[in-house]
Short mmCIF file of C-alpha atoms in Angstrom, two decimals:
data_model
loop_
_atom_site.label_atom_id
_atom_site.label_comp_id
_atom_site.label_asym_id
_atom_site.label_seq_id
_atom_site.Cartn_x
_atom_site.Cartn_y
_atom_site.Cartn_z
CA UNK A 1323 10.45 -3.77 22.78
CA UNK A 1324 13.40 -5.98 23.60
CA UNK A 1325 15.89 -7.08 20.96
CA UNK A 1326 19.56 -7.40 20.17
CA UNK A 1327 21.49 -4.18 20.27
CA UNK A 1328 22.38 -2.72 16.87
CA UNK A 1329 26.05 -1.71 16.73
CA UNK A 1330 26.94 1.64 15.21
CA UNK A 1331 29.85 3.98 15.01
CA UNK A 1332 28.07 6.25 17.44
CA UNK A 1333 27.49 3.41 19.94
CA UNK A 1334 23.73 3.76 19.77
CA UNK A 1335 21.82 1.05 21.58
CA UNK A 1336 18.49 -0.25 20.34
CA UNK A 1337 16.77 1.95 22.90
CA UNK A 1338 18.80 4.97 21.85
CA UNK A 1339 17.76 4.47 18.24
CA UNK A 1340 14.12 4.15 19.23
CA UNK A 1341 14.29 7.23 21.41
CA UNK A 1342 16.02 9.33 18.76
CA UNK A 1343 14.21 8.30 15.59
CA UNK A 1344 10.98 6.50 16.45
CA UNK A 1345 9.48 8.01 19.58
CA UNK A 1346 6.64 10.36 18.62
CA UNK A 1347 5.33 13.24 20.65
CA UNK A 1348 2.92 12.25 23.43
CA UNK A 1349 -0.42 11.33 21.84
CA UNK A 1350 -3.32 13.72 22.20
CA UNK A 1351 -6.45 12.88 24.17
CA UNK A 1352 -8.28 11.69 21.03
CA UNK A 1353 -5.51 9.38 19.82
CA UNK A 1354 -6.92 6.29 21.54
CA UNK A 1355 -3.52 5.51 23.08
CA UNK A 1356 -3.62 4.72 26.79
CA UNK A 1357 0.08 3.71 26.81
CA UNK A 1358 2.47 4.28 23.93
CA UNK A 1359 6.14 3.70 23.12
CA UNK A 1360 8.37 2.68 26.02
CA UNK A 1361 6.74 -0.37 27.59
CA UNK A 1362 6.41 -4.07 26.70
CA UNK A 1363 3.08 -3.42 24.99
CA UNK A 1364 1.09 -0.45 23.87
CA UNK A 1365 -2.45 -0.06 25.19
CA UNK A 1366 -5.04 1.12 22.68
CA UNK A 1367 -8.63 2.22 23.05
CA UNK A 1368 -10.78 1.57 19.94
CA UNK A 1369 -13.81 3.77 19.46
CA UNK A 1370 -17.12 2.42 20.67
CA UNK A 1371 -19.08 0.56 18.00
CA UNK A 1372 -16.12 0.12 15.64
CA UNK A 1373 -14.25 -2.97 14.49
CA UNK A 1374 -10.46 -3.17 14.30
CA UNK A 1375 -8.92 -3.75 10.87
CA UNK A 1376 -5.34 -5.06 11.17
CA UNK A 1377 -2.77 -5.82 8.47
CA UNK A 1378 0.98 -6.44 8.30
CA UNK A 1379 3.48 -6.18 5.45
CA UNK A 1380 7.22 -6.75 5.24
CA UNK A 1381 9.50 -4.78 2.94
CA UNK A 1382 12.86 -6.37 2.12
CA UNK A 1383 15.72 -4.44 0.55
CA UNK A 1384 16.40 -5.59 -3.01
CA UNK A 1385 13.04 -7.38 -3.24
CA UNK A 1386 10.33 -4.84 -2.46
CA UNK A 1387 12.38 -1.69 -3.09
CA UNK A 1388 15.81 -0.89 -4.59
CA UNK A 1389 18.69 -1.07 -2.14
CA UNK A 1390 19.85 2.36 -3.33
CA UNK A 1391 16.44 4.03 -2.99
CA UNK A 1392 16.40 7.27 -0.97
CA UNK A 1393 15.96 6.53 2.73
CA UNK A 1394 12.98 8.86 3.15
CA UNK A 1395 11.23 7.14 0.24
CA UNK A 1396 11.88 3.74 1.83
CA UNK A 1397 10.30 4.95 5.08
CA UNK A 1398 7.29 6.40 3.27
CA UNK A 1399 6.83 3.30 1.12
CA UNK A 1400 7.12 0.82 3.98
CA UNK A 1401 4.17 2.44 5.73
CA UNK A 1402 2.19 3.22 2.57
CA UNK A 1403 1.94 -0.39 1.38
CA UNK A 1404 0.42 -1.43 4.72
CA UNK A 1405 -1.94 1.54 4.90
CA UNK A 1406 -3.21 0.62 1.44
CA UNK A 1407 -4.71 -2.55 2.95
CA UNK A 1408 -6.71 -0.42 5.38
CA UNK A 1409 -7.88 1.72 2.46
CA UNK A 1410 -9.15 -1.37 0.66
CA UNK A 1411 -11.31 -2.22 3.68
CA UNK A 1412 -12.70 1.31 3.99
CA UNK A 1413 -11.03 1.62 7.40
CA UNK A 1414 -9.73 4.79 9.02
CA UNK A 1415 -6.06 4.52 9.97
CA UNK A 1416 -5.38 4.85 13.70
CA UNK A 1417 -2.14 3.17 14.78
CA UNK A 1418 0.94 1.39 13.47
CA UNK A 1419 3.81 -0.75 14.76
CA UNK A 1420 7.19 -1.16 13.08
CA UNK A 1421 9.86 -3.88 13.34
CA UNK A 1422 13.07 -2.61 11.74
CA UNK A 1423 16.01 -4.92 11.03
CA UNK A 1424 19.29 -3.29 9.98
CA UNK A 1425 22.75 -4.56 9.08
CA UNK A 1426 24.19 -1.41 10.65
CA UNK A 1427 22.94 1.79 12.23
CA UNK A 1428 23.69 4.46 9.63
CA UNK A 1429 22.64 7.79 11.15
CA UNK A 1430 22.03 9.59 7.87
CA UNK A 1431 19.91 6.71 6.55
CA UNK A 1432 17.94 6.44 9.79
CA UNK A 1433 17.27 10.16 9.80
CA UNK A 1434 15.86 10.03 6.27
CA UNK A 1435 13.93 6.82 6.85
CA UNK A 1436 12.28 8.05 10.03
CA UNK A 1437 11.45 11.39 8.40
CA UNK A 1438 9.64 9.68 5.50
CA UNK A 1439 7.85 7.21 7.75
CA UNK A 1440 6.71 9.77 10.32
CA UNK A 1441 5.57 12.28 7.71
CA UNK A 1442 3.17 9.76 6.19
CA UNK A 1443 2.10 8.53 9.63
CA UNK A 1444 1.15 12.08 10.58
CA UNK A 1445 -0.74 12.78 7.36
CA UNK A 1446 -2.61 9.47 7.47
CA UNK A 1447 -3.48 9.60 11.16
CA UNK A 1448 -1.63 6.35 11.93
CA UNK A 1449 0.17 6.99 15.21
CA UNK A 1450 3.38 5.00 15.69
CA UNK A 1451 2.77 3.26 19.02
CA UNK A 1452 5.54 0.68 19.28
CA UNK A 1453 7.93 -1.65 17.52
CA UNK A 1454 11.35 -3.22 17.56
CA UNK A 1455 14.86 -2.59 16.23
CA UNK A 1456 17.32 -5.42 15.69
CA UNK A 1457 20.40 -6.43 13.66
CA UNK A 1458 20.32 -8.50 10.48
CA UNK A 1459 19.55 -8.28 6.77
CA UNK A 1460 17.61 -5.07 6.16
CA UNK A 1461 13.87 -5.61 6.40
CA UNK A 1462 10.94 -3.51 7.60
CA UNK A 1463 7.80 -5.03 9.05
CA UNK A 1464 4.87 -2.66 9.50
CA UNK A 1465 1.60 -3.53 11.21
CA UNK A 1466 -1.27 -1.09 10.76
CA UNK A 1467 -4.53 -0.88 12.67
CA UNK A 1468 -7.63 0.98 11.65
CA UNK A 1469 -11.28 1.26 12.56
CA UNK A 1470 -14.43 0.69 10.58
CA UNK A 1471 -18.07 0.58 11.63
CA UNK A 1472 -19.52 -2.86 12.35
CA UNK A 1473 -20.66 -4.66 9.19
CA UNK A 1474 -19.42 -1.77 7.02
CA UNK A 1475 -15.96 -3.03 5.99
CA UNK A 1476 -15.32 -3.46 2.27
CA UNK A 1477 -14.26 -7.03 1.44
CA UNK A 1478 -13.33 -9.10 -1.59
CA UNK A 1479 -16.40 -11.33 -1.49
CA UNK A 1480 -19.29 -8.91 -2.05
CA UNK A 1481 -19.25 -8.63 -5.85
CA UNK A 1482 -22.42 -9.66 -7.72
CA UNK A 1483 -23.22 -10.21 -11.42
CA UNK A 1484 -24.08 -6.89 -13.01
CA UNK A 1485 -21.89 -4.83 -10.69
CA UNK A 1486 -19.57 -2.36 -12.37
CA UNK A 1487 -15.78 -2.57 -12.00
CA UNK A 1488 -13.88 0.67 -11.42
CA UNK A 1489 -10.45 1.86 -10.33
CA UNK A 1490 -9.25 4.96 -8.56
CA UNK A 1491 -6.49 7.15 -9.93
CA UNK A 1492 -4.27 5.76 -12.68
CA UNK A 1493 -2.56 2.44 -13.34
CA UNK A 1494 0.88 1.25 -14.39
CA UNK A 1495 2.86 3.93 -12.56
CA UNK A 1496 4.46 1.53 -10.12
CA UNK A 1497 5.72 -0.82 -12.82
CA UNK A 1498 6.74 2.11 -15.01
CA UNK A 1499 8.69 3.71 -12.19
CA UNK A 1500 10.49 0.47 -11.41
CA UNK A 1501 11.42 0.06 -15.07
CA UNK A 1502 12.84 3.59 -15.19
CA UNK A 1503 14.80 3.08 -11.97
CA UNK A 1504 16.31 -0.10 -13.39
CA UNK A 1505 17.33 1.89 -16.49
CA UNK A 1506 19.19 4.38 -14.31
CA UNK A 1507 16.64 7.20 -14.07
CA UNK A 1508 17.23 9.12 -10.83
CA UNK A 1509 15.10 12.23 -11.29
CA UNK A 1510 13.00 11.85 -8.15
CA UNK A 1511 10.49 14.37 -9.52
CA UNK A 1512 9.67 12.12 -12.48
CA UNK A 1513 5.97 11.24 -12.12
CA UNK A 1514 6.62 7.52 -12.54
CA UNK A 1515 9.36 7.46 -9.91
CA UNK A 1516 7.05 9.36 -7.58
CA UNK A 1517 4.37 6.71 -8.14
CA UNK A 1518 6.83 3.87 -7.50
CA UNK A 1519 8.84 5.25 -4.58
CA UNK A 1520 6.08 7.23 -2.84
CA UNK A 1521 2.75 5.51 -3.46
CA UNK A 1522 -0.27 7.20 -1.90
CA UNK A 1523 -2.60 4.91 0.03
CA UNK A 1524 -6.18 5.79 -0.90
CA UNK A 1525 -7.48 5.99 2.67
CA UNK A 1526 -9.96 8.81 2.14
CA UNK A 1527 -11.27 7.13 -1.01
CA UNK A 1528 -11.79 3.85 0.81
CA UNK A 1529 -13.82 5.55 3.51
CA UNK A 1530 -15.83 7.45 0.90
CA UNK A 1531 -16.75 4.21 -0.86
CA UNK A 1532 -18.16 2.52 2.25
CA UNK A 1533 -21.86 1.90 1.68
CA UNK A 1534 -21.49 2.18 -2.09
CA UNK A 1535 -18.94 -0.43 -3.17
CA UNK A 1536 -19.85 -4.11 -3.02
CA UNK A 1537 -16.23 -5.35 -3.01
CA UNK A 1538 -12.78 -3.82 -2.97
CA UNK A 1539 -9.08 -4.66 -3.08
CA UNK A 1540 -5.93 -2.58 -3.43
CA UNK A 1541 -3.90 -3.03 -6.60
CA UNK A 1542 -0.58 -4.23 -5.23
CA UNK A 1543 0.17 -7.31 -7.34
CA UNK A 1544 -1.30 -6.05 -10.63
CA UNK A 1545 -4.83 -5.30 -11.80
CA UNK A 1546 -5.51 -8.73 -13.32
CA UNK A 1547 -4.08 -10.64 -10.38
CA UNK A 1548 -5.96 -8.60 -7.81
CA UNK A 1549 -9.20 -8.67 -9.79
CA UNK A 1550 -8.76 -12.42 -9.88
CA UNK A 1551 -8.85 -12.48 -6.07
CA UNK A 1552 -12.16 -10.61 -6.09
CA UNK A 1553 -13.66 -12.89 -8.74
CA UNK A 1554 -12.61 -16.00 -6.84
CA UNK A 1555 -13.92 -14.78 -3.47
CA UNK A 1556 -17.16 -13.45 -4.98
CA UNK A 1557 -17.77 -16.48 -7.19
CA UNK A 1558 -18.26 -14.44 -10.37
CA UNK A 1559 -16.63 -13.68 -13.70
CA UNK A 1560 -15.84 -10.39 -15.39
CA UNK A 1561 -15.51 -8.53 -18.66
CA UNK A 1562 -12.93 -5.75 -18.93
CA UNK A 1563 -12.45 -2.96 -21.44
CA UNK A 1564 -8.65 -2.57 -21.76
CA UNK A 1565 -9.07 0.66 -23.73
CA UNK A 1566 -10.73 2.25 -20.68
CA UNK A 1567 -7.76 1.72 -18.36
CA UNK A 1568 -6.51 5.05 -16.94
CA UNK A 1569 -2.76 5.17 -17.58
CA UNK A 1570 -0.31 6.95 -15.30
CA UNK A 1571 1.28 10.17 -16.53
CA UNK A 1572 4.40 9.50 -18.57
CA UNK A 1573 3.75 5.77 -18.89
CA UNK A 1574 3.28 5.64 -22.66
CA UNK A 1575 6.36 7.81 -23.18
CA UNK A 1576 8.41 5.50 -20.96
CA UNK A 1577 7.17 2.08 -22.10
CA UNK A 1578 5.37 2.63 -25.40
CA UNK A 1579 1.66 2.04 -26.00
CA UNK A 1580 1.76 -1.74 -25.70
CA UNK A 1581 4.14 -1.73 -22.76
CA UNK A 1582 2.04 0.86 -20.95
CA UNK A 1583 -1.13 -1.18 -21.41
CA UNK A 1584 0.64 -4.29 -20.13
CA UNK A 1585 1.98 -2.41 -17.10
CA UNK A 1586 -1.53 -1.22 -16.29
CA UNK A 1587 -2.90 -4.75 -16.51
CA UNK A 1588 -0.19 -6.80 -14.82
CA UNK A 1589 2.28 -4.41 -13.19
CA UNK A 1590 2.14 -4.10 -9.43
CA UNK A 1591 2.86 -1.40 -6.86
CA UNK A 1592 0.07 0.95 -7.94
CA UNK A 1593 -1.85 0.87 -4.63
CA UNK A 1594 -4.97 2.22 -6.25
CA UNK A 1595 -8.33 0.76 -5.26
CA UNK A 1596 -10.15 -1.70 -7.49
CA UNK A 1597 -13.84 -1.72 -6.58
CA UNK A 1598 -17.08 -3.28 -7.72
CA UNK A 1599 -20.36 -1.50 -7.16
CA UNK A 1600 -23.98 -1.61 -8.29
CA UNK A 1601 -24.61 0.58 -11.34
CA UNK A 1602 -26.94 2.84 -9.38
CA UNK A 1603 -24.12 3.74 -6.99
CA UNK A 1604 -21.48 4.62 -9.57
CA UNK A 1605 -22.26 8.31 -10.11
CA UNK A 1606 -22.44 9.01 -6.38
CA UNK A 1607 -19.18 7.16 -5.84
CA UNK A 1608 -17.51 9.13 -8.62
CA UNK A 1609 -18.79 12.40 -7.16
CA UNK A 1610 -17.49 11.53 -3.70
CA UNK A 1611 -14.04 10.77 -5.06
CA UNK A 1612 -14.06 13.85 -7.31
CA UNK A 1613 -14.54 15.90 -4.13
CA UNK A 1614 -11.26 14.35 -2.97
CA UNK A 1615 -9.54 15.25 -6.23
CA UNK A 1616 -9.40 11.60 -7.33
CA UNK A 1617 -10.95 10.13 -10.49
CA UNK A 1618 -12.94 6.90 -10.50
CA UNK A 1619 -12.84 5.15 -13.88
CA UNK A 1620 -15.26 2.49 -15.12
CA UNK A 1621 -13.29 -0.40 -16.68
CA UNK A 1622 -15.74 -3.33 -16.86
CA UNK A 1623 -18.48 -5.28 -15.16
CA UNK A 1624 -19.04 -8.53 -13.29
CA UNK A 1625 -20.82 -11.47 -14.88
CA UNK A 1626 -22.34 -14.69 -13.60
CA UNK A 1627 -20.21 -16.87 -15.89
CA UNK A 1628 -16.80 -17.58 -14.33
CA UNK A 1629 -13.67 -16.39 -16.08
CA UNK A 1630 -12.27 -13.15 -17.46
CA UNK A 1631 -13.22 -11.72 -20.83
CA UNK A 1632 -12.00 -8.74 -22.85
CA UNK A 1633 -8.30 -9.27 -22.07
CA UNK A 1634 -5.92 -12.22 -22.18
CA UNK A 1635 -5.87 -14.17 -18.93
CA UNK A 1636 -2.83 -13.35 -16.78
CA UNK A 1637 0.11 -15.70 -17.14
CA UNK A 1638 0.56 -15.93 -13.38
CA UNK A 1639 -1.27 -15.17 -10.17
CA UNK A 1640 0.89 -12.11 -9.54
CA UNK A 1641 4.17 -12.08 -7.67
CA UNK A 1642 4.66 -15.02 -5.31
CA UNK A 1643 7.82 -15.24 -3.24
CA UNK A 1644 8.29 -18.99 -3.40
CA UNK A 1645 7.68 -19.47 -7.11
CA UNK A 1646 10.32 -18.94 -9.75
CA UNK A 1647 8.22 -16.55 -11.79
CA UNK A 1648 5.62 -13.91 -11.09
CA UNK A 1649 4.43 -10.49 -12.04
CA UNK A 1650 6.18 -7.56 -10.45
CA UNK A 1651 4.09 -6.24 -7.61
CA UNK A 1652 4.04 -5.79 -3.89
CA UNK A 1653 6.66 -8.51 -3.76
CA UNK A 1654 8.05 -7.60 -7.18
CA UNK A 1655 11.80 -7.67 -7.77
CA UNK A 1656 13.43 -4.32 -7.27
#
């Protein structure tokens, strides 16, 4: 954990910032942490018979979230978008690392950011076990690690013709919340702003779907774009019923009927799970998620013929950083 010292009015060194804001309580005996924050590396102990699932995401101010977003929401969101990848694999969250780059060390911002990050880390079971703090343009890199039983992980390539397509929760809230924020809405209790600023990674749902779903992906770049990844990896086509899409609360009121439907199809930042599963597994899957207080909605089915039917093909492959155009999503413009 060595990096350039971050200057601040309070003369905090990098190590002082880590000690004050990002050093958790000593891990318990079941945390799987042999050595945590404070050394060159952390030493982790995966459970016997489990595979490690590892993912990393970077959040950049003004690109992935608004520069004036509340600090605690930024902390929550930075971790949530990475945890969502674990959810899509059906993995249980265990540990996380964070690399934080700041232009300056603002104590009030750091206090809020660390509070939001650590609150979600505690709830999700992802212990913060190391990281880095340095000076530069504000960016947050979060690596998450989870565990899943051997040969049980959900992937993008397991879909088969005849499988049903379903989504957890509701869609369009991320895009709707971003649109409201850009219009000047600052009521942080608004359901769309909650969906955009504080997305909830569907970790419990992902675990519940292991053994039932044939393929899965989290909806970060938009439903059509992410479904396209599953279709490509699985070598199948699909038919969707756009009228079946579950719309986020307040979305129609904010964007109108047509705008809401478009947000659900192509808007990003929802972090719901898109899954395919054999028809005989659907009712059990829905019951398992209902026990978690989360709906599972049938929106289509896979077909042998390549391509997408029932809706217009997406105009792009979702947000891509090095192309001039793209759908708002995990990398969507804030």
